[in-house]
Coordinates of C-alpha atoms in Angstrom, one line a residue:
L1378 CA -44.2 3.5 -14.1
L1379 CA -40.6 2.4 -13.5
A1380 CA -41.3 -1.1 -14.8
S1381 CA -43.1 0.2 -17.9
A1382 CA -40.3 2.7 -18.7
N1383 CA -37.5 0.1 -18.3
S1384 CA -39.4 -2.5 -20.4
N1385 CA -40.3 -0.2 -23.3
I1386 CA -37.3 2.0 -23.9
D1387 CA -33.8 1.4 -25.2
L1388 CA -31.8 4.5 -24.4
D1389 CA -29.1 3.5 -26.8
I1390 CA -31.4 4.1 -29.8
D1391 CA -34.5 5.9 -28.5
P1392 CA -34.7 9.5 -30.0
L1393 CA -36.4 10.6 -26.8
A1394 CA -33.7 9.1 -24.5
A1395 CA -33.0 12.5 -22.8
V1396 CA -36.8 13.0 -22.1
W1397 CA -37.1 9.4 -20.8
S1398 CA -34.1 9.9 -18.6
D1399 CA -35.5 13.1 -17.1
A1400 CA -38.8 11.3 -16.4
L1401 CA -37.0 8.3 -14.7
T1402 CA -34.9 10.8 -12.7
D1403 CA -38.1 12.3 -11.2
L1404 CA -39.5 8.9 -10.3
C1405 CA -36.2 7.8 -8.7
M1406 CA -35.9 11.0 -6.7
F1407 CA -39.4 10.4 -5.4
V1408 CA -38.5 6.9 -4.3
R1409 CA -35.2 8.2 -2.8
N1410 CA -36.9 10.8 -0.7
A1411 CA -39.8 8.6 0.3
A1412 CA -37.5 5.8 1.5
A1413 CA -35.1 7.9 3.4
M1414 CA -35.1 6.6 7.0
D1415 CA -38.7 5.6 6.7
Q1416 CA -39.2 1.9 7.3
S1417 CA -42.9 1.9 6.3
N1418 CA -42.1 3.3 2.9
Q1419 CA -39.2 0.9 2.6
A1420 CA -41.5 -2.0 3.3
A1421 CA -44.1 -0.7 0.7
A1422 CA -41.3 -0.4 -1.9
N1423 CA -40.2 -4.0 -1.2
S1424 CA -43.7 -5.3 -1.5
A1425 CA -44.2 -3.5 -4.8
D1426 CA -40.9 -4.9 -6.1
I1427 CA -39.6 -1.4 -6.7
V1428 CA -36.1 -2.6 -5.9
S1429 CA -35.8 -4.6 -9.1
D1430 CA -37.2 -1.6 -11.1
I1431 CA -34.6 0.7 -9.5
I1432 CA -31.8 -1.8 -10.3
S1433 CA -33.0 -2.1 -13.9
T1434 CA -33.0 1.7 -14.1
I1435 CA -29.4 1.8 -12.8
R1436 CA -28.3 -0.7 -15.5
V1437 CA -30.2 1.0 -18.3
T1438 CA -29.0 4.6 -17.6
L1439 CA -25.4 3.9 -16.6
R1440 CA -24.7 2.1 -19.8
C1441 CA -25.3 5.3 -21.7
E1442 CA -24.2 7.9 -19.2
M1443 CA -21.3 9.0 -21.4
T1444 CA -23.8 9.8 -24.2
Y1445 CA -26.6 11.5 -22.3
P1446 CA -26.0 13.8 -19.3
E1447 CA -29.6 13.2 -18.4
A1448 CA -28.9 9.4 -18.1
K1449 CA -25.9 10.2 -15.9
K1450 CA -28.1 12.2 -13.6
C1451 CA -30.7 9.5 -13.5
G1452 CA -28.2 6.8 -12.6
A1453 CA -27.1 8.9 -9.6
A1454 CA -30.8 9.3 -8.5
A1455 CA -31.4 5.6 -8.9
G1456 CA -28.3 4.7 -6.9
Q1457 CA -29.3 7.0 -4.1
A1458 CA -32.8 5.5 -4.1
L1459 CA -31.4 2.0 -3.8
S1460 CA -29.1 3.1 -1.0
N1461 CA -31.9 4.8 0.9
M1462 CA -34.2 1.7 0.6
A1463 CA -31.4 -0.5 2.0
T1464 CA -30.5 1.8 4.9
N1465 CA -31.3 0.0 8.2
N1466 CA -33.1 -2.6 6.1
K1467 CA -31.2 -5.8 6.9
P1468 CA -33.4 -8.2 4.9
L1469 CA -32.9 -6.1 1.7
Q1470 CA -29.1 -5.7 2.4
R1471 CA -28.8 -9.4 2.6
Q1472 CA -30.9 -10.0 -0.4
L1473 CA -28.7 -7.6 -2.5
M1474 CA -25.5 -9.2 -1.2
E1475 CA -26.7 -12.7 -2.1
S1476 CA -28.1 -11.9 -5.5
E1477 CA -25.5 -9.3 -6.6
I1478 CA -22.4 -10.7 -4.9
R1479 CA -22.7 -14.3 -3.9
D1480 CA -24.8 -15.6 -6.8
C1481 CA -23.7 -13.1 -9.5
K1482 CA -22.5 -15.1 -12.6
S1483 CA -20.5 -12.2 -14.1
P1484 CA -18.8 -9.8 -11.7
I1485 CA -19.0 -6.8 -14.1
E1486 CA -22.8 -7.2 -14.1
S1487 CA -23.2 -6.7 -10.3
I1488 CA -25.2 -3.6 -9.5
Y1489 CA -22.4 -2.6 -7.0
V1490 CA -19.8 -2.6 -9.7
Y1491 CA -22.1 -0.5 -11.9
L1492 CA -22.4 2.1 -9.2
L1493 CA -18.6 2.3 -8.5
A1494 CA -17.7 2.2 -12.2
S1495 CA -19.8 5.3 -13.0
T1496 CA -18.1 8.6 -13.9
N1497 CA -20.5 10.5 -11.6
S1498 CA -19.1 10.9 -8.1
K1499 CA -22.6 11.1 -6.7
T1500 CA -23.3 7.6 -8.1
N1501 CA -20.1 6.4 -6.6
M1502 CA -21.0 7.8 -3.2
A1503 CA -24.4 6.1 -3.4
G1504 CA -22.7 2.8 -4.1
L1505 CA -20.2 3.3 -1.3
M1506 CA -23.0 4.2 1.2
L1507 CA -24.8 1.0 0.1
I1508 CA -21.7 -1.1 0.8
L1509 CA -21.0 0.5 4.1
N1510 CA -24.5 0.2 5.5
T1511 CA -24.5 -3.4 4.4
I1512 CA -21.3 -4.6 6.0
K1513 CA -21.2 -2.3 9.1
D1514 CA -21.6 -4.4 12.3
D1515 CA -22.3 -7.5 10.2
D1516 CA -19.5 -10.0 10.2
S1517 CA -21.2 -12.5 7.9
L1518 CA -21.9 -10.0 5.1
S1519 CA -18.4 -8.4 5.5
K1520 CA -16.9 -11.9 5.1
L1521 CA -19.2 -12.6 2.1
L1522 CA -17.8 -9.4 0.4
C1523 CA -14.2 -10.6 1.0
T1524 CA -14.6 -14.3 0.0
T1525 CA -16.6 -14.3 -3.3
E1526 CA -15.1 -13.5 -6.7
T1527 CA -17.5 -10.5 -7.3
G1528 CA -17.0 -9.3 -3.7
Q1529 CA -13.2 -9.4 -3.9
M1530 CA -13.4 -7.5 -7.2
L1531 CA -15.6 -4.9 -5.6
A1532 CA -13.4 -4.6 -2.5
G1533 CA -10.3 -4.3 -4.7
R1534 CA -12.0 -1.4 -6.6
V1535 CA -12.7 0.3 -3.2
G1536 CA -9.0 -0.1 -2.4
E1537 CA -8.0 1.2 -5.8
M1538 CA -10.2 4.3 -5.4
F1539 CA -8.7 4.9 -2.0
G1540 CA -5.2 4.6 -3.3
E1541 CA -5.8 6.9 -6.2
S1542 CA -7.5 9.7 -4.3
N1543 CA -5.2 12.5 -3.5
D1544 CA -7.8 14.7 -1.6
D1545 CA -7.6 13.5 2.1
E1546 CA -10.5 15.9 3.0
A1547 CA -12.9 14.7 0.3
D1548 CA -16.1 12.9 1.5
E1549 CA -15.5 10.1 -0.9
K1550 CA -12.1 9.3 0.5
T1551 CA -13.5 9.3 4.0
M1552 CA -16.2 6.9 3.0
L1553 CA -13.7 4.7 1.2
Y1554 CA -11.5 4.5 4.4
V1555 CA -14.5 3.8 6.7
I1556 CA -15.4 0.8 4.5
L1557 CA -11.8 -0.5 4.5
E1558 CA -11.5 0.2 8.2
E1559 CA -14.5 -2.1 8.8
I1560 CA -12.9 -4.8 6.7
I1561 CA -9.6 -4.4 8.6
Q1562 CA -11.2 -4.4 12.1
R1563 CA -13.0 -7.7 11.3
G1564 CA -9.7 -9.3 10.3
H1565 CA -10.9 -9.8 6.7
L1566 CA -8.2 -7.9 4.9
T1567 CA -6.1 -11.1 4.7
L1568 CA -9.0 -12.6 2.6
L1569 CA -8.3 -9.9 0.0
L1570 CA -4.6 -10.3 0.1
T1571 CA -4.7 -13.9 -1.1
T1572 CA -1.9 -16.4 -1.4
D1573 CA -0.6 -14.4 -4.4
P1574 CA -1.3 -10.8 -3.5
A1575 CA -1.0 -8.4 -6.5
L1576 CA 1.1 -5.2 -6.3
E1577 CA -2.0 -3.4 -7.5
A1578 CA -3.4 -3.9 -3.9
Y1579 CA -1.5 -0.8 -2.8
G1580 CA -4.8 1.0 -2.0
L1581 CA -5.6 -1.7 0.6
L1582 CA -2.1 -1.5 2.0
N1583 CA -2.4 2.3 2.1
A1584 CA -5.6 2.0 4.1
L1585 CA -3.9 -0.4 6.5
A1586 CA -1.0 2.1 6.9
V1587 CA -3.5 4.8 7.9
Y1588 CA -5.2 2.4 10.3
C1589 CA -1.9 1.6 11.9
N1590 CA -1.0 5.2 12.4
E1591 CA -4.5 6.0 13.9
N1592 CA -4.5 2.9 16.1
P1593 CA -0.9 2.4 17.5
G1594 CA -1.9 0.4 20.5
P1595 CA -0.3 -3.0 21.0
L1596 CA -3.6 -4.8 21.5
V1597 CA -4.9 -3.6 18.2
R1598 CA -1.7 -4.6 16.4
S1599 CA -1.7 -8.1 17.9
Q1600 CA -5.3 -8.7 16.8
I1601 CA -5.0 -7.4 13.3
F1602 CA -1.6 -8.7 12.3
D1603 CA -2.1 -12.4 12.4
M1604 CA 0.3 -14.8 10.7
S1605 CA -1.7 -14.8 7.5
L1606 CA -1.6 -11.1 7.1
L1607 CA 2.1 -10.9 7.9
T1608 CA 2.9 -13.7 5.4
A1609 CA 1.0 -11.8 2.8
I1610 CA 3.0 -8.7 3.5
A1611 CA 6.2 -10.7 3.2
R1612 CA 5.1 -11.9 -0.3
I1613 CA 4.4 -8.4 -1.3
L1614 CA 8.0 -7.4 -0.3
T1615 CA 9.2 -10.4 -2.4
K1616 CA 7.3 -9.2 -5.4
C1617 CA 8.7 -5.7 -5.1
H1618 CA 12.2 -7.2 -4.8
D1619 CA 11.8 -9.4 -7.8
L1620 CA 10.4 -6.6 -9.9
L1621 CA 13.2 -4.2 -9.1
Q1622 CA 15.8 -6.9 -9.7
N1623 CA 14.3 -7.3 -13.1
V1624 CA 14.2 -3.6 -13.7
W1625 CA 17.9 -3.2 -12.9
K1626 CA 19.2 -6.4 -14.5
S1627 CA 20.5 -4.6 -17.5
A1628 CA 24.2 -3.6 -17.3
D1629 CA 23.3 -0.5 -19.3
D1630 CA 21.9 2.1 -16.9
T1631 CA 19.9 3.7 -19.8
E1632 CA 17.8 0.7 -20.3
L1633 CA 15.3 -1.2 -18.2
G1634 CA 14.4 -4.8 -17.9
D1635 CA 11.1 -6.2 -19.3
V1636 CA 8.9 -4.2 -16.9
G1637 CA 6.1 -1.7 -17.6
M1638 CA 5.9 1.7 -16.0
D1639 CA 2.5 0.8 -14.5
D1640 CA 4.0 -2.2 -12.7
I1641 CA 6.8 0.0 -11.5
M1642 CA 4.4 2.6 -10.1
A1643 CA 2.3 -0.1 -8.4
A1644 CA 5.5 -1.5 -6.8
H1645 CA 6.5 1.9 -5.6
R1646 CA 3.1 2.6 -4.0
S1647 CA 2.9 -0.9 -2.5
L1648 CA 6.4 -0.6 -1.0
A1649 CA 5.8 2.8 0.4
S1650 CA 2.7 1.6 2.2
T1651 CA 4.3 -1.6 3.4
V1652 CA 7.4 0.1 4.9
S1653 CA 5.1 2.6 6.6
I1654 CA 3.1 -0.3 8.1
L1655 CA 6.2 -2.2 9.2
G1656 CA 7.8 0.9 10.7
T1657 CA 4.7 1.5 12.8
I1658 CA 4.1 -2.0 14.1
T1659 CA 7.7 -2.7 14.9
T1660 CA 8.0 0.5 17.0
D1661 CA 7.9 -0.7 20.7
I1662 CA 6.7 -4.1 19.3
E1663 CA 5.3 -6.6 21.8
Q1664 CA 7.0 -10.0 22.0
Q1665 CA 4.2 -12.1 20.6
L1666 CA 3.9 -9.9 17.5
A1667 CA 7.7 -9.8 17.1
V1668 CA 7.8 -13.6 17.0
R1669 CA 5.2 -13.6 14.3
V1670 CA 7.1 -11.1 12.3
L1671 CA 10.3 -13.1 12.5
D1672 CA 8.5 -16.3 11.5
S1673 CA 6.7 -14.7 8.6
G1674 CA 9.9 -14.1 6.5
I1675 CA 9.4 -10.3 6.5
I1676 CA 12.9 -9.6 7.9
Q1677 CA 14.6 -11.8 5.2
Q1678 CA 12.8 -9.7 2.6
V1679 CA 13.6 -6.4 4.3
I1680 CA 17.3 -7.3 4.3
A1681 CA 17.2 -8.5 0.7
L1682 CA 15.5 -5.3 -0.4
L1683 CA 18.0 -3.1 1.5
G1684 CA 20.9 -5.0 -0.2
L1685 CA 19.3 -4.6 -3.7
L1686 CA 18.7 -0.9 -3.2
S1687 CA 22.3 -0.4 -1.8
Q1688 CA 23.7 -2.1 -4.9
N1689 CA 21.6 0.0 -7.4
L1690 CA 21.2 3.4 -5.7
P1691 CA 24.7 4.9 -5.6
R1692 CA 25.8 6.7 -2.5
I1693 CA 26.2 10.4 -3.2
E1694 CA 28.8 12.1 -0.9
K1695 CA 29.5 15.8 -0.8
A1696 CA 32.9 15.4 -2.3
S1697 CA 31.6 13.2 -5.1
T1698 CA 31.4 14.6 -8.7
A1699 CA 28.2 12.6 -9.2
S1700 CA 25.9 14.9 -7.2
T1701 CA 22.7 13.6 -8.9
L1702 CA 21.3 10.5 -10.3
P1703 CA 21.6 10.2 -14.1
E1704 CA 18.8 11.7 -16.2
T1705 CA 17.9 8.4 -17.7
E1706 CA 14.7 6.4 -17.4
S1707 CA 16.5 4.1 -14.9
G1708 CA 17.7 7.1 -13.0
L1709 CA 14.2 8.6 -12.7
I1710 CA 12.9 5.2 -11.5
K1711 CA 15.6 5.0 -8.8
R1712 CA 14.2 8.2 -7.3
L1713 CA 11.0 6.4 -6.6
F1714 CA 12.6 3.8 -4.4
M1715 CA 14.5 5.9 -1.8
F1716 CA 13.5 3.6 1.1
K1717 CA 16.9 2.6 2.6
C1718 CA 16.4 4.7 5.7
S1719 CA 12.9 3.2 6.3
L1720 CA 14.3 -0.4 5.9
I1721 CA 17.2 0.3 8.3
Q1722 CA 14.7 1.7 10.8
I1723 CA 12.6 -1.5 10.6
I1724 CA 15.7 -3.6 11.2
G1725 CA 16.6 -1.5 14.2
N1726 CA 13.1 -1.6 15.6
I1727 CA 12.7 -5.4 15.4
S1728 CA 16.1 -6.0 17.0
H1729 CA 15.6 -3.8 20.0
N1730 CA 15.8 -6.0 23.1
N1731 CA 15.3 -9.0 20.9
T1732 CA 18.2 -11.5 20.9
A1733 CA 16.5 -13.8 18.4
A1734 CA 16.1 -10.9 15.9
Q1735 CA 19.7 -9.7 16.5
N1736 CA 21.1 -13.1 15.7
L1737 CA 18.9 -13.7 12.7
I1738 CA 19.8 -10.3 11.2
R1739 CA 23.5 -11.0 11.8
E1740 CA 23.3 -14.4 10.1
L1741 CA 21.5 -12.9 7.1
H1742 CA 24.4 -10.3 6.8
G1743 CA 22.0 -7.5 7.8
L1744 CA 24.4 -6.3 10.5
A1745 CA 27.2 -5.8 7.9
L1746 CA 24.7 -4.1 5.6
V1747 CA 23.7 -1.6 8.3
L1748 CA 27.4 -0.9 9.1
D1749 CA 27.9 -0.2 5.4
H1750 CA 25.4 2.7 5.6
M1751 CA 27.2 4.6 8.4
R1752 CA 28.4 7.1 5.9
I1753 CA 27.0 10.3 4.4
D1754 CA 24.6 9.9 1.5
D1755 CA 23.0 13.0 0.0
N1756 CA 20.4 10.8 -1.6
H1757 CA 19.3 9.6 1.8
P1758 CA 19.6 12.4 4.4
F1759 CA 20.3 11.2 7.9
I1760 CA 20.9 7.6 6.8
K1761 CA 24.1 7.6 8.9
E1762 CA 22.0 8.5 12.0
Y1763 CA 19.5 5.8 11.2
A1764 CA 22.3 3.3 10.9
V1765 CA 23.8 4.4 14.2
V1766 CA 20.5 3.9 16.1
A1767 CA 19.9 0.6 14.4
L1768 CA 23.4 -0.6 15.2
R1769 CA 22.9 0.1 18.9
S1770 CA 19.8 -2.1 18.9
L1771 CA 21.6 -4.8 16.9
L1772 CA 24.6 -4.9 19.4
E1773 CA 22.9 -4.2 22.7
N1774 CA 23.4 -7.2 25.2
N1775 CA 24.6 -9.4 22.3
P1776 CA 28.3 -10.4 22.8
T1777 CA 28.3 -12.5 19.6
S1778 CA 27.3 -9.5 17.5
Q1779 CA 29.6 -7.2 19.3
A1780 CA 32.5 -9.7 18.7
Y1781 CA 31.4 -9.8 15.0
V1782 CA 32.0 -6.1 14.7
S1783 CA 35.1 -6.0 16.8
D1784 CA 36.8 -8.7 14.6
M1785 CA 36.3 -6.6 11.5
E1786 CA 39.5 -5.3 10.0
A1787 CA 40.2 -2.7 7.4
K1788 CA 41.2 -4.3 4.1
G1789 CA 42.3 -1.3 2.2
V1790 CA 41.8 2.4 1.3
V1791 CA 39.8 3.8 -1.6
Q1792 CA 41.8 6.6 -3.2
D1793 CA 39.8 9.7 -3.9
P1794 CA 40.5 11.1 -7.4
K1795 CA 40.4 14.8 -6.2
L1796 CA 42.9 14.1 -3.4
A1797 CA 45.1 12.1 -5.7
S1798 CA 45.2 15.0 -8.2
A1799 CA 46.4 17.2 -5.4
G1800 CA 49.2 14.8 -4.7
I1801 CA 47.6 13.3 -1.5
Q1802 CA 47.5 9.6 -1.0
A1803 CA 46.1 7.4 1.8
S1804 CA 47.4 4.1 2.9
L1805 CA 46.7 1.5 5.5
D1806 CA 49.5 0.5 8.0
S1807 CA 49.9 -2.9 9.7
S1808 CA 48.0 -1.8 12.8
G1809 CA 44.9 -0.9 10.7
H1810 CA 45.4 2.9 11.0
I1811 CA 45.0 5.1 8.0
S1812 CA 48.1 7.1 7.0
V1813 CA 47.6 10.2 4.7
K1814 CA 50.6 11.9 3.1
R1815 CA 51.5 14.3 0.3
E1816 CA 53.7 12.8 -2.3
A1817 CA 56.0 15.8 -2.6
S1818 CA 56.5 16.1 1.1
T1819 CA 57.9 13.9 3.9
N1820 CA 55.2 15.2 6.3
T1821 CA 53.0 12.4 7.4
F1822 CA 49.7 12.7 9.2
N1823 CA 48.4 9.7 11.2
V1824 CA 44.6 9.5 11.5
K1825 CA 43.6 7.1 14.3
E1826 CA 40.0 5.9 14.2
N1827 CA 38.0 4.4 17.0
S1828 CA 37.9 0.7 17.2
G1829 CA 35.2 -0.9 15.1
T1830 CA 34.6 2.0 12.7

């Protein structure tokens, strides 16, 4: 019946498309119910080649699901039937992965892609369940998913769906995370973050951030974050830096560089997930992982990003007249990248009890950059406190870095316009102390500061 229906109708032109779809739905629901956790019925369906008929039904109905609600419902029933037939059926799972992933000539024609591209959430869930049952506890099929063109496209779509879902309690998001968790645990995430990872991979990074928060143990971190994955993360930070540099290259704050808003949002999401990941894995970091982080180039990119953000996100102090960022497109974009506190935290974490990290950060001018943030900034609450904690880690048991700070000298005083209008001026004496006086008065107040601040 299924074969006859699929070979004799064209739902795009058939005037009885709705009737045909309803009939196919009933057949697919019968197969779905009969195959549910019943290996004898699964075997009977395989021998009757019902799998190929179900796959044909999925393709026929989902092509016109936007036109006929009946076809949309049929596609979901067919997807559920295929998922049930493959549950605990390893030969069928492998057959589908080989024919629809490994040997698929056109990725968009893969039955997995059809299921995830549907506008029906029930069809999506059927596709996700099929993927999960296939790769769960099967390293070879998980790797096949992450190494083929069609598989990488499919896994990328799973990550994209996870990143776009805002309902953390939804069954679909839970299913998406379980699939990505399986990929992460098997060390296959690096295969998806290739030598040139796209910023659109923020969904995969978001899943990795969740995994890090749920599995904070040092053993897990050492196993997951190999050199390849850390290098991929460093490249993502580089891409974020280069994109932002291009955004802010214009001298006119009301204009942007040649960057689209979609790219900016992808960079924002990728950077948010990446700094969350790094903040987690560098907290109480074990020595072996710390060495990998230093060798991967991540710290160089963290410092470069902090410098770029410091240059383009103005410090807003309480006495400043500029209490908010400008209401320009550039100003709105700047609000998306308030990551300076997180970047300073990463610097402090990696340098804790780590002389090699302390020296590297000092040589990259990261120490001076942290010192520059030991001031109030209403755009970044508590940034001064973040900088103080990081500074302690950067200087602890490191005489060279301590001497670097001690040798710093005050070069001058920035005059505040409001104080100047009140007739008050500040100056720097020969000993490095600040002197504040009122122009119309001979009274002078000497303000002595602690050494090194």
